[in-house]
mmCIF file of C-alpha atoms and ligand atoms in Angstrom:
data_model
loop_
_atom_site.group_PDB
_atom_site.id
_atom_site.type_symbol
_atom_site.label_atom_id
_atom_site.label_comp_id
_atom_site.label_asym_id
_atom_site.label_seq_id
_atom_site.Cartn_x
_atom_site.Cartn_y
_atom_site.Cartn_z
ATOM 1 C CA UNK A 1 -40.427 0.813 -21.885
ATOM 2 C CA UNK A 2 -43.297 1.555 -19.579
ATOM 3 C CA UNK A 3 -42.446 2.804 -16.087
ATOM 4 C CA UNK A 4 -45.182 0.484 -14.786
ATOM 5 C CA UNK A 5 -43.038 -2.638 -15.291
ATOM 6 C CA UNK A 6 -41.628 -4.000 -12.009
ATOM 7 C CA UNK A 7 -37.911 -3.819 -11.260
ATOM 8 C CA UNK A 8 -35.935 -7.057 -11.763
ATOM 9 C CA UNK A 9 -36.048 -9.189 -8.615
ATOM 10 C CA UNK A 10 -32.249 -9.399 -8.452
ATOM 11 C CA UNK A 11 -31.866 -5.625 -8.007
ATOM 12 C CA UNK A 12 -30.920 -4.855 -4.402
ATOM 13 C CA UNK A 13 -33.540 -3.020 -2.374
ATOM 14 C CA UNK A 14 -31.659 0.309 -2.420
ATOM 15 C CA UNK A 15 -31.852 0.402 -6.246
ATOM 16 C CA UNK A 16 -35.471 -0.713 -6.626
ATOM 17 C CA UNK A 17 -36.880 2.809 -6.596
ATOM 18 C CA UNK A 18 -34.839 4.210 -9.488
ATOM 19 C CA UNK A 19 -37.402 5.776 -11.797
ATOM 20 C CA UNK A 20 -35.383 7.045 -14.751
ATOM 21 C CA UNK A 21 -31.984 7.035 -16.442
ATOM 22 C CA UNK A 22 -30.780 10.060 -18.389
ATOM 23 C CA UNK A 23 -27.730 9.897 -20.614
ATOM 24 C CA UNK A 24 -25.437 12.375 -22.286
ATOM 25 C CA UNK A 25 -25.517 11.663 -26.042
ATOM 26 C CA UNK A 26 -21.737 11.173 -26.286
ATOM 27 C CA UNK A 27 -21.761 8.253 -23.813
ATOM 28 C CA UNK A 28 -24.986 6.540 -24.824
ATOM 29 C CA UNK A 29 -23.179 3.734 -26.699
ATOM 30 C CA UNK A 30 -20.484 3.054 -24.081
ATOM 31 C CA UNK A 31 -20.264 -0.431 -22.509
ATOM 32 C CA UNK A 32 -21.233 1.136 -19.186
ATOM 33 C CA UNK A 33 -24.432 2.638 -20.617
ATOM 34 C CA UNK A 34 -25.302 -0.700 -22.253
ATOM 35 C CA UNK A 35 -24.833 -2.461 -18.925
ATOM 36 C CA UNK A 36 -27.051 -0.023 -17.025
ATOM 37 C CA UNK A 37 -29.724 -0.289 -19.685
ATOM 38 C CA UNK A 38 -29.688 -4.067 -19.534
ATOM 39 C CA UNK A 39 -29.912 -4.072 -15.743
ATOM 40 C CA UNK A 40 -32.707 -1.472 -15.566
ATOM 41 C CA UNK A 41 -35.003 -2.611 -18.381
ATOM 42 C CA UNK A 42 -38.104 -1.326 -16.583
ATOM 43 C CA UNK A 43 -37.252 2.385 -16.251
ATOM 44 C CA UNK A 44 -37.577 5.281 -18.654
ATOM 45 C CA UNK A 45 -34.417 5.986 -20.651
ATOM 46 C CA UNK A 46 -33.815 9.525 -21.915
ATOM 47 C CA UNK A 47 -30.920 10.652 -24.093
ATOM 48 C CA UNK A 48 -30.352 14.354 -23.505
ATOM 49 C CA UNK A 49 -29.976 16.813 -26.392
ATOM 50 C CA UNK A 50 -26.487 18.015 -27.310
ATOM 51 C CA UNK A 51 -25.929 21.088 -25.131
ATOM 52 C CA UNK A 52 -29.405 20.519 -23.659
ATOM 53 C CA UNK A 53 -30.135 21.495 -20.071
ATOM 54 C CA UNK A 54 -30.504 18.663 -17.566
ATOM 55 C CA UNK A 55 -34.070 18.673 -16.255
ATOM 56 C CA UNK A 56 -34.621 19.099 -12.504
ATOM 57 C CA UNK A 57 -36.117 16.235 -10.531
ATOM 58 C CA UNK A 58 -37.707 16.255 -7.086
ATOM 59 C CA UNK A 59 -35.652 15.367 -4.004
ATOM 60 C CA UNK A 60 -37.549 12.104 -3.595
ATOM 61 C CA UNK A 61 -37.042 10.791 -7.123
ATOM 62 C CA UNK A 62 -34.132 8.476 -7.784
ATOM 63 C CA UNK A 63 -32.662 9.278 -11.182
ATOM 64 C CA UNK A 64 -29.399 7.941 -12.600
ATOM 65 C CA UNK A 65 -27.448 10.336 -14.819
ATOM 66 C CA UNK A 66 -24.782 8.779 -17.055
ATOM 67 C CA UNK A 67 -22.640 11.798 -17.665
ATOM 68 C CA UNK A 68 -19.759 12.739 -19.929
ATOM 69 C CA UNK A 69 -17.549 14.175 -17.214
ATOM 70 C CA UNK A 70 -15.132 16.895 -18.248
ATOM 71 C CA UNK A 71 -13.338 17.587 -14.963
ATOM 72 C CA UNK A 72 -10.370 15.913 -13.281
ATOM 73 C CA UNK A 73 -10.814 12.304 -12.271
ATOM 74 C CA UNK A 74 -7.771 12.058 -9.989
ATOM 75 C CA UNK A 75 -7.886 14.472 -7.073
ATOM 76 C CA UNK A 76 -6.531 15.131 -3.630
ATOM 77 C CA UNK A 77 -8.820 14.577 -0.661
ATOM 78 C CA UNK A 78 -10.236 17.999 0.345
ATOM 79 C CA UNK A 79 -8.521 17.987 3.741
ATOM 80 C CA UNK A 80 -7.447 21.087 5.625
ATOM 81 C CA UNK A 81 -4.069 22.141 6.946
ATOM 82 C CA UNK A 82 -5.536 22.668 10.408
ATOM 83 C CA UNK A 83 -5.914 18.936 11.068
ATOM 84 C CA UNK A 84 -4.040 15.766 10.196
ATOM 85 C CA UNK A 85 -5.326 14.483 6.855
ATOM 86 C CA UNK A 86 -4.763 10.897 5.705
ATOM 87 C CA UNK A 87 -3.799 12.196 2.252
ATOM 88 C CA UNK A 88 -5.420 9.665 0.037
ATOM 89 C CA UNK A 89 -6.114 10.373 -3.615
ATOM 90 C CA UNK A 90 -9.663 10.311 -4.878
ATOM 91 C CA UNK A 91 -10.621 8.607 -8.100
ATOM 92 C CA UNK A 92 -13.736 10.572 -8.927
ATOM 93 C CA UNK A 93 -16.249 8.194 -10.533
ATOM 94 C CA UNK A 94 -19.527 9.952 -9.780
ATOM 95 C CA UNK A 95 -21.576 11.897 -7.271
ATOM 96 C CA UNK A 96 -24.345 11.163 -4.780
ATOM 97 C CA UNK A 97 -25.554 7.944 -3.239
ATOM 98 C CA UNK A 98 -28.780 5.902 -3.280
ATOM 99 C CA UNK A 99 -28.471 5.123 0.439
ATOM 100 C CA UNK A 100 -29.730 7.529 3.048
ATOM 101 C CA UNK A 101 -27.628 8.220 6.122
ATOM 102 C CA UNK A 102 -28.897 11.169 8.135
ATOM 103 C CA UNK A 103 -25.365 12.500 8.693
ATOM 104 C CA UNK A 104 -24.263 12.235 5.044
ATOM 105 C CA UNK A 105 -22.109 15.196 4.063
ATOM 106 C CA UNK A 106 -23.077 14.810 0.395
ATOM 107 C CA UNK A 107 -26.413 16.423 1.273
ATOM 108 C CA UNK A 108 -24.526 19.697 1.670
ATOM 109 C CA UNK A 109 -21.959 19.116 -1.085
ATOM 110 C CA UNK A 110 -24.478 18.725 -3.903
ATOM 111 C CA UNK A 111 -27.614 20.694 -4.731
ATOM 112 C CA UNK A 112 -29.438 17.792 -6.342
ATOM 113 C CA UNK A 113 -29.739 14.110 -5.556
ATOM 114 C CA UNK A 114 -29.190 12.708 -9.047
ATOM 115 C CA UNK A 115 -27.033 9.597 -9.015
ATOM 116 C CA UNK A 116 -24.325 10.798 -11.354
ATOM 117 C CA UNK A 117 -21.970 8.287 -12.939
ATOM 118 C CA UNK A 118 -19.045 9.414 -15.104
ATOM 119 C CA UNK A 119 -19.648 7.196 -18.102
ATOM 120 C CA UNK A 120 -16.671 8.283 -20.266
ATOM 121 C CA UNK A 121 -14.458 5.672 -18.636
ATOM 122 C CA UNK A 122 -11.864 5.811 -21.436
ATOM 123 C CA UNK A 123 -11.072 9.410 -20.425
ATOM 124 C CA UNK A 124 -10.688 8.252 -16.839
ATOM 125 C CA UNK A 125 -8.288 5.499 -17.872
ATOM 126 C CA UNK A 126 -6.255 7.897 -20.016
ATOM 127 C CA UNK A 127 -5.827 10.306 -17.125
ATOM 128 C CA UNK A 128 -4.920 7.572 -14.640
ATOM 129 C CA UNK A 129 -2.462 5.957 -17.024
ATOM 130 C CA UNK A 130 -0.750 9.287 -17.570
ATOM 131 C CA UNK A 131 -0.302 9.696 -13.814
ATOM 132 C CA UNK A 132 0.717 6.166 -12.825
ATOM 133 C CA UNK A 133 2.769 5.042 -15.805
ATOM 134 C CA UNK A 134 4.800 8.270 -15.723
ATOM 135 C CA UNK A 135 5.729 7.658 -12.076
ATOM 136 C CA UNK A 136 6.230 3.893 -11.708
ATOM 137 C CA UNK A 137 8.406 4.365 -8.601
ATOM 138 C CA UNK A 138 5.835 6.449 -6.826
ATOM 139 C CA UNK A 139 3.147 4.620 -4.856
ATOM 140 C CA UNK A 140 -0.476 5.727 -4.733
ATOM 141 C CA UNK A 141 -3.254 5.011 -2.244
ATOM 142 C CA UNK A 142 -6.548 5.649 -3.993
ATOM 143 C CA UNK A 143 -10.203 5.496 -3.085
ATOM 144 C CA UNK A 144 -13.539 6.082 -4.768
ATOM 145 C CA UNK A 145 -15.666 6.540 -1.639
ATOM 146 C CA UNK A 146 -15.437 10.306 -1.188
ATOM 147 C CA UNK A 147 -18.279 11.707 -3.309
ATOM 148 C CA UNK A 148 -20.301 8.506 -3.509
ATOM 149 C CA UNK A 149 -20.394 5.064 -1.913
ATOM 150 C CA UNK A 150 -17.879 2.849 -3.759
ATOM 151 C CA UNK A 151 -20.262 -0.102 -4.206
ATOM 152 C CA UNK A 152 -23.855 1.139 -3.896
ATOM 153 C CA UNK A 153 -24.308 1.433 -7.684
ATOM 154 C CA UNK A 154 -22.071 -1.530 -8.489
ATOM 155 C CA UNK A 155 -24.979 -3.895 -9.325
ATOM 156 C CA UNK A 156 -25.941 -1.454 -12.091
ATOM 157 C CA UNK A 157 -22.654 -0.105 -13.365
ATOM 158 C CA UNK A 158 -19.913 -2.649 -12.570
ATOM 159 C CA UNK A 159 -17.675 0.418 -12.160
ATOM 160 C CA UNK A 160 -15.481 -0.926 -9.368
ATOM 161 C CA UNK A 161 -15.012 -4.163 -11.252
ATOM 162 C CA UNK A 162 -13.842 -2.224 -14.318
ATOM 163 C CA UNK A 163 -11.552 -0.111 -12.181
ATOM 164 C CA UNK A 164 -9.831 -2.980 -10.337
ATOM 165 C CA UNK A 165 -9.379 -4.708 -13.675
ATOM 166 C CA UNK A 166 -7.754 -1.586 -15.153
ATOM 167 C CA UNK A 167 -5.609 -0.812 -12.082
ATOM 168 C CA UNK A 168 -4.299 -4.378 -12.001
ATOM 169 C CA UNK A 169 -1.695 -3.177 -14.537
ATOM 170 C CA UNK A 170 -0.109 -0.815 -12.015
ATOM 171 C CA UNK A 171 1.660 -2.542 -9.121
ATOM 172 C CA UNK A 172 2.365 0.903 -7.620
ATOM 173 C CA UNK A 173 -1.339 1.533 -6.969
ATOM 174 C CA UNK A 174 -3.555 0.355 -4.115
ATOM 175 C CA UNK A 175 -7.313 0.978 -4.319
ATOM 176 C CA UNK A 176 -9.694 1.202 -1.362
ATOM 177 C CA UNK A 177 -13.387 0.442 -2.014
ATOM 178 C CA UNK A 178 -15.388 1.979 0.819
ATOM 179 C CA UNK A 179 -19.017 1.078 1.330
ATOM 180 C CA UNK A 180 -22.001 0.406 3.543
ATOM 181 C CA UNK A 181 -23.476 -2.283 1.312
ATOM 182 C CA UNK A 182 -22.431 -5.709 0.156
ATOM 183 C CA UNK A 183 -21.413 -6.335 -3.419
ATOM 184 C CA UNK A 184 -18.405 -8.558 -4.033
ATOM 185 C CA UNK A 185 -18.901 -8.956 -7.774
ATOM 186 C CA UNK A 186 -15.670 -6.997 -8.441
ATOM 187 C CA UNK A 187 -13.584 -9.608 -6.672
ATOM 188 C CA UNK A 188 -13.010 -11.968 -9.576
ATOM 189 C CA UNK A 189 -11.515 -9.132 -11.661
ATOM 190 C CA UNK A 190 -8.737 -8.520 -9.116
ATOM 191 C CA UNK A 191 -5.274 -9.584 -10.268
ATOM 192 C CA UNK A 192 -3.487 -9.096 -6.943
ATOM 193 C CA UNK A 193 -5.581 -9.019 -3.749
ATOM 194 C CA UNK A 194 -2.749 -7.151 -2.001
ATOM 195 C CA UNK A 195 -3.558 -4.093 -4.150
ATOM 196 C CA UNK A 196 -7.271 -3.792 -3.334
ATOM 197 C CA UNK A 197 -8.623 -2.888 0.092
ATOM 198 C CA UNK A 198 -12.332 -3.541 0.565
ATOM 199 C CA UNK A 199 -13.547 -1.231 3.331
ATOM 200 C CA UNK A 200 -16.678 -0.883 5.381
ATOM 201 C CA UNK A 201 -17.859 1.916 7.628
ATOM 202 C CA UNK A 202 -19.284 0.734 10.920
ATOM 203 C CA UNK A 203 -21.124 2.403 13.736
ATOM 204 C CA UNK A 204 -22.840 1.675 17.045
ATOM 205 C CA UNK A 205 -25.893 -0.571 16.462
ATOM 206 C CA UNK A 206 -28.348 2.159 17.564
ATOM 207 C CA UNK A 207 -26.824 4.670 15.134
ATOM 208 C CA UNK A 208 -26.997 2.132 12.339
ATOM 209 C CA UNK A 209 -30.643 1.328 13.080
ATOM 210 C CA UNK A 210 -31.838 4.919 13.439
ATOM 211 C CA UNK A 211 -29.578 6.918 11.125
ATOM 212 C CA UNK A 212 -28.439 4.658 8.252
ATOM 213 C CA UNK A 213 -31.298 3.822 5.919
ATOM 214 C CA UNK A 214 -31.191 1.321 3.040
ATOM 215 C CA UNK A 215 -27.706 0.145 4.022
ATOM 216 C CA UNK A 216 -26.624 -3.441 4.711
ATOM 217 C CA UNK A 217 -26.651 -4.512 8.346
ATOM 218 C CA UNK A 218 -23.519 -4.378 10.488
ATOM 219 C CA UNK A 219 -23.433 -8.180 10.548
ATOM 220 C CA UNK A 220 -23.654 -8.336 6.749
ATOM 221 C CA UNK A 221 -20.768 -5.881 6.430
ATOM 222 C CA UNK A 222 -18.591 -7.883 8.795
ATOM 223 C CA UNK A 223 -19.484 -11.159 7.083
ATOM 224 C CA UNK A 224 -18.463 -9.596 3.769
ATOM 225 C CA UNK A 225 -15.186 -8.394 5.288
ATOM 226 C CA UNK A 226 -14.475 -11.929 6.522
ATOM 227 C CA UNK A 227 -15.275 -13.302 3.077
ATOM 228 C CA UNK A 228 -12.736 -10.897 1.546
ATOM 229 C CA UNK A 229 -10.096 -12.034 4.046
ATOM 230 C CA UNK A 230 -10.813 -15.637 3.045
ATOM 231 C CA UNK A 231 -9.969 -14.624 -0.518
ATOM 232 C CA UNK A 232 -6.611 -13.137 0.425
ATOM 233 C CA UNK A 233 -7.560 -9.474 0.920
ATOM 234 C CA UNK A 234 -6.916 -7.302 3.920
ATOM 235 C CA UNK A 235 -9.772 -4.950 4.746
ATOM 236 C CA UNK A 236 -10.161 -1.438 6.135
ATOM 237 C CA UNK A 237 -12.738 -0.319 8.648
ATOM 238 C CA UNK A 238 -13.999 3.136 9.458
ATOM 239 C CA UNK A 239 -15.766 4.469 12.545
ATOM 240 C CA UNK A 240 -16.949 7.716 11.036
ATOM 241 C CA UNK A 241 -18.939 9.544 12.196
ATOM 242 C CA UNK A 242 -18.702 8.636 15.858
ATOM 243 C CA UNK A 243 -21.813 10.131 17.415
ATOM 244 C CA UNK A 244 -22.662 10.908 21.032
ATOM 245 C CA UNK A 245 -26.081 9.662 22.069
ATOM 246 C CA UNK A 246 -27.504 8.301 25.331
ATOM 247 C CA UNK A 247 -25.870 4.894 25.772
ATOM 248 C CA UNK A 248 -23.026 5.490 23.285
ATOM 249 C CA UNK A 249 -20.571 3.801 25.644
ATOM 250 C CA UNK A 250 -22.149 0.350 25.432
ATOM 251 C CA UNK A 251 -23.110 0.867 21.786
ATOM 252 C CA UNK A 252 -19.530 1.420 20.661
ATOM 253 C CA UNK A 253 -18.281 -1.322 23.020
ATOM 254 C CA UNK A 254 -20.636 -3.698 21.232
ATOM 255 C CA UNK A 255 -19.557 -2.872 17.690
ATOM 256 C CA UNK A 256 -15.876 -3.092 18.673
ATOM 257 C CA UNK A 257 -16.455 -6.549 20.139
ATOM 258 C CA UNK A 258 -18.462 -7.585 17.073
ATOM 259 C CA UNK A 259 -15.549 -6.775 14.778
ATOM 260 C CA UNK A 260 -13.377 -9.410 16.407
ATOM 261 C CA UNK A 261 -16.057 -12.082 16.113
ATOM 262 C CA UNK A 262 -15.271 -11.872 12.388
ATOM 263 C CA UNK A 263 -11.745 -10.515 11.943
ATOM 264 C CA UNK A 264 -8.271 -10.617 13.473
ATOM 265 C CA UNK A 265 -6.235 -7.398 13.844
ATOM 266 C CA UNK A 266 -3.828 -8.701 11.166
ATOM 267 C CA UNK A 267 -6.739 -8.782 8.690
ATOM 268 C CA UNK A 268 -7.226 -5.010 9.042
ATOM 269 C CA UNK A 269 -4.881 -2.750 7.059
ATOM 270 C CA UNK A 270 -6.067 0.368 8.848
ATOM 271 C CA UNK A 271 -9.067 1.770 10.673
ATOM 272 C CA UNK A 272 -10.091 5.410 10.962
ATOM 273 C CA UNK A 273 -11.958 7.127 13.742
ATOM 274 C CA UNK A 274 -13.718 10.405 13.077
ATOM 275 C CA UNK A 275 -16.073 12.383 15.269
ATOM 276 C CA UNK A 276 -19.268 13.751 13.697
ATOM 277 C CA UNK A 277 -18.549 17.101 12.067
ATOM 278 C CA UNK A 278 -20.432 19.133 9.521
ATOM 279 C CA UNK A 279 -20.567 22.347 7.571
ATOM 280 C CA UNK A 280 -23.042 24.699 9.313
ATOM 281 C CA UNK A 281 -25.512 24.438 6.408
ATOM 282 C CA UNK A 282 -25.656 20.650 6.781
ATOM 283 C CA UNK A 283 -27.163 20.993 10.241
ATOM 284 C CA UNK A 284 -30.362 22.577 8.941
ATOM 285 C CA UNK A 285 -30.572 20.054 6.086
ATOM 286 C CA UNK A 286 -30.315 17.172 8.566
ATOM 287 C CA UNK A 287 -32.898 18.832 10.787
ATOM 288 C CA UNK A 288 -35.341 19.138 7.901
ATOM 289 C CA UNK A 289 -34.825 15.735 6.305
ATOM 290 C CA UNK A 290 -34.080 13.567 9.340
ATOM 291 C CA UNK A 291 -36.054 14.739 12.381
ATOM 292 C CA UNK A 292 -34.912 11.661 14.344
ATOM 293 C CA UNK A 293 -31.296 12.926 14.222
ATOM 294 C CA UNK A 294 -31.191 14.577 17.659
ATOM 295 C CA UNK A 295 -27.391 14.333 17.805
ATOM 296 C CA UNK A 296 -27.128 17.609 15.855
ATOM 297 C CA UNK A 297 -28.112 19.425 19.055
ATOM 298 C CA UNK A 298 -25.030 18.273 20.970
ATOM 299 C CA UNK A 299 -22.302 20.638 22.191
ATOM 300 C CA UNK A 300 -20.536 21.842 19.067
ATOM 301 C CA UNK A 301 -17.963 24.507 18.385
ATOM 302 C CA UNK A 302 -16.752 25.823 15.038
ATOM 303 C CA UNK A 303 -13.392 24.218 14.301
ATOM 304 C CA UNK A 304 -10.396 25.603 12.434
ATOM 305 C CA UNK A 305 -11.905 24.227 9.193
ATOM 306 C CA UNK A 306 -15.175 26.162 9.810
ATOM 307 C CA UNK A 307 -17.031 22.908 10.421
ATOM 308 C CA UNK A 308 -19.079 22.231 13.505
ATOM 309 C CA UNK A 309 -17.480 19.612 15.720
ATOM 310 C CA UNK A 310 -18.038 18.306 19.220
ATOM 311 C CA UNK A 311 -16.152 20.056 22.020
ATOM 312 C CA UNK A 312 -12.689 18.566 22.315
ATOM 313 C CA UNK A 313 -13.066 17.053 25.831
ATOM 314 C CA UNK A 314 -16.180 15.242 24.629
ATOM 315 C CA UNK A 315 -14.418 13.956 21.513
ATOM 316 C CA UNK A 316 -11.433 12.841 23.520
ATOM 317 C CA UNK A 317 -13.657 11.037 26.019
ATOM 318 C CA UNK A 318 -15.304 9.047 23.224
ATOM 319 C CA UNK A 319 -12.038 8.349 21.403
ATOM 320 C CA UNK A 320 -10.322 7.164 24.585
ATOM 321 C CA UNK A 321 -12.993 4.637 25.376
ATOM 322 C CA UNK A 322 -13.235 3.269 21.834
ATOM 323 C CA UNK A 323 -9.470 3.202 21.243
ATOM 324 C CA UNK A 324 -8.780 1.491 24.542
ATOM 325 C CA UNK A 325 -11.257 -1.284 23.706
ATOM 326 C CA UNK A 326 -9.780 -1.679 20.213
ATOM 327 C CA UNK A 327 -6.305 -1.869 21.735
ATOM 328 C CA UNK A 328 -7.446 -4.598 24.116
ATOM 329 C CA UNK A 329 -8.300 -6.646 21.041
ATOM 330 C CA UNK A 330 -4.776 -6.053 19.681
ATOM 331 C CA UNK A 331 -5.276 -3.053 17.392
ATOM 332 C CA UNK A 332 -2.397 -0.607 17.412
ATOM 333 C CA UNK A 333 -0.764 1.040 14.412
ATOM 334 C CA UNK A 334 -3.826 0.398 12.260
ATOM 335 C CA UNK A 335 -5.705 3.100 14.154
ATOM 336 C CA UNK A 336 -5.749 6.701 13.064
ATOM 337 C CA UNK A 337 -7.918 9.784 13.358
ATOM 338 C CA UNK A 338 -9.606 11.421 10.431
ATOM 339 C CA UNK A 339 -9.070 15.186 10.684
ATOM 340 C CA UNK A 340 -7.881 15.672 14.245
ATOM 341 C CA UNK A 341 -5.105 17.805 15.710
ATOM 342 C CA UNK A 342 -1.817 16.639 17.207
ATOM 343 C CA UNK A 343 -3.262 17.556 20.599
ATOM 344 C CA UNK A 344 -6.028 14.988 20.257
ATOM 345 C CA UNK A 345 -3.597 12.366 18.927
ATOM 346 C CA UNK A 346 -1.366 12.976 21.929
ATOM 347 C CA UNK A 347 -4.220 12.907 24.431
ATOM 348 C CA UNK A 348 -5.657 9.650 23.120
ATOM 349 C CA UNK A 349 -2.776 7.672 21.585
ATOM 350 C CA UNK A 350 0.117 9.267 23.472
ATOM 351 C CA UNK A 351 1.924 10.033 20.200
ATOM 352 C CA UNK A 352 1.427 12.140 17.094
ATOM 353 C CA UNK A 353 1.536 11.251 13.387
ATOM 354 C CA UNK A 354 5.115 12.521 13.275
ATOM 355 C CA UNK A 355 6.170 9.499 15.347
ATOM 356 C CA UNK A 356 4.614 7.276 12.684
ATOM 357 C CA UNK A 357 6.714 9.002 10.030
ATOM 358 C CA UNK A 358 3.762 11.214 9.013
ATOM 359 C CA UNK A 359 0.185 10.001 8.606
ATOM 360 C CA UNK A 360 0.193 9.900 4.818
ATOM 361 C CA UNK A 361 3.387 7.862 4.647
ATOM 362 C CA UNK A 362 2.239 5.599 7.431
ATOM 363 C CA UNK A 363 -1.055 4.750 5.728
ATOM 364 C CA UNK A 364 0.648 4.360 2.380
ATOM 365 C CA UNK A 365 3.017 1.794 3.887
ATOM 366 C CA UNK A 366 0.186 -0.016 5.632
ATOM 367 C CA UNK A 367 -1.920 -0.119 2.473
ATOM 368 C CA UNK A 368 0.982 -1.846 0.710
ATOM 369 C CA UNK A 369 1.244 -4.378 3.532
ATOM 370 C CA UNK A 370 4.386 -3.073 5.211
ATOM 371 C CA UNK A 371 4.572 -3.366 8.974
ATOM 372 C CA UNK A 372 6.178 -0.570 10.944
ATOM 373 C CA UNK A 373 8.110 -0.634 14.175
ATOM 374 C CA UNK A 374 7.743 3.108 14.720
ATOM 375 C CA UNK A 375 6.037 2.656 18.079
HETATM 376 S S1 SF4 B 401 -23.359 5.467 2.511
HETATM 377 FE FE1 SF4 B 401 -21.960 7.221 2.656
HETATM 378 S S2 SF4 B 401 -22.329 8.374 0.772
HETATM 379 FE FE2 SF4 B 401 -24.082 6.979 1.032
HETATM 380 S S3 SF4 B 401 -25.653 8.149 2.166
HETATM 381 FE FE3 SF4 B 401 -24.428 7.039 3.683
HETATM 382 S S4 SF4 B 401 -22.809 8.497 4.308
HETATM 383 FE FE4 SF4 B 401 -23.670 9.249 2.359
#
């Protein structure tokens, strides 16, 4: 088909600029490939040669790559021993994201910007079945939002819908779908809403407006969260990265208050807070690609994980203000820090993950809907 044909009107704005789809020959006849082809009838479609090299595209071009993935689909989150990690397991479904947040860590993780989708879903299912069916008494908290946004490509691929349908067979598994866009098309494939946690990342309105491009608005995300609650789901929220900018105090006050215009604390399974941190090489990438991102010139030190992070007193000051406002609205054991030390937990919450029975166990219990009286 000619590249001059316009994209279908129903494609969301963040997918309208896709210019090409390339496919590994072994996955070209999969249901997923057929779906993408049907939903992108206007773009060039190239089947790669067996063992052929993948051509290089410019940073500005949006190209989808339907790949036969040969690595491990089920992974541990790449946390570090130096800080408290939430310990969730990643279901690896692809790499990169069509949205454009200035702070996005994927810019440093991956050399190219191709929107890679692991199209050999049967291999994924085989690996997951081997893990979950062999351990029916073990519970798993999974997520797909580590190396991509869980829902940004959903209108093309239907991947999350396929996954919730497949995972519905395993009552010992809870899946978090983390996003900054709205797509609820997966919802009707869910067998048990207690085993799927739709999740949205939120930020101060000024950070959203200046640093998160192509994403849904904060109001749209909260409306979607409320819609999920109406359908029997609990949701997760994430404040990550929390950024220091002039006026951050009122900005974060505002987004905290907004949350409770749409949700009650009981609707929220858990909520993370994470201060902006980055590998040193990400700083120069942000500087080059996002000149409006002045927050990279704040007061950083190199942490125990070799990432740049804000000085601890500055992090604690921000956390204290945000946590205290969340607590006023009734949030308590739902709150946790992403990658912080016991010292910071103690200074802000007055307790450490140990008093919750360990962060991983605590979040696992919360994801399965169990209340705790640890505090
Ligand atoms: S939505 Fe997430 S994955 Fe996508 S660009 Fe923003 S930070 Fe990166």
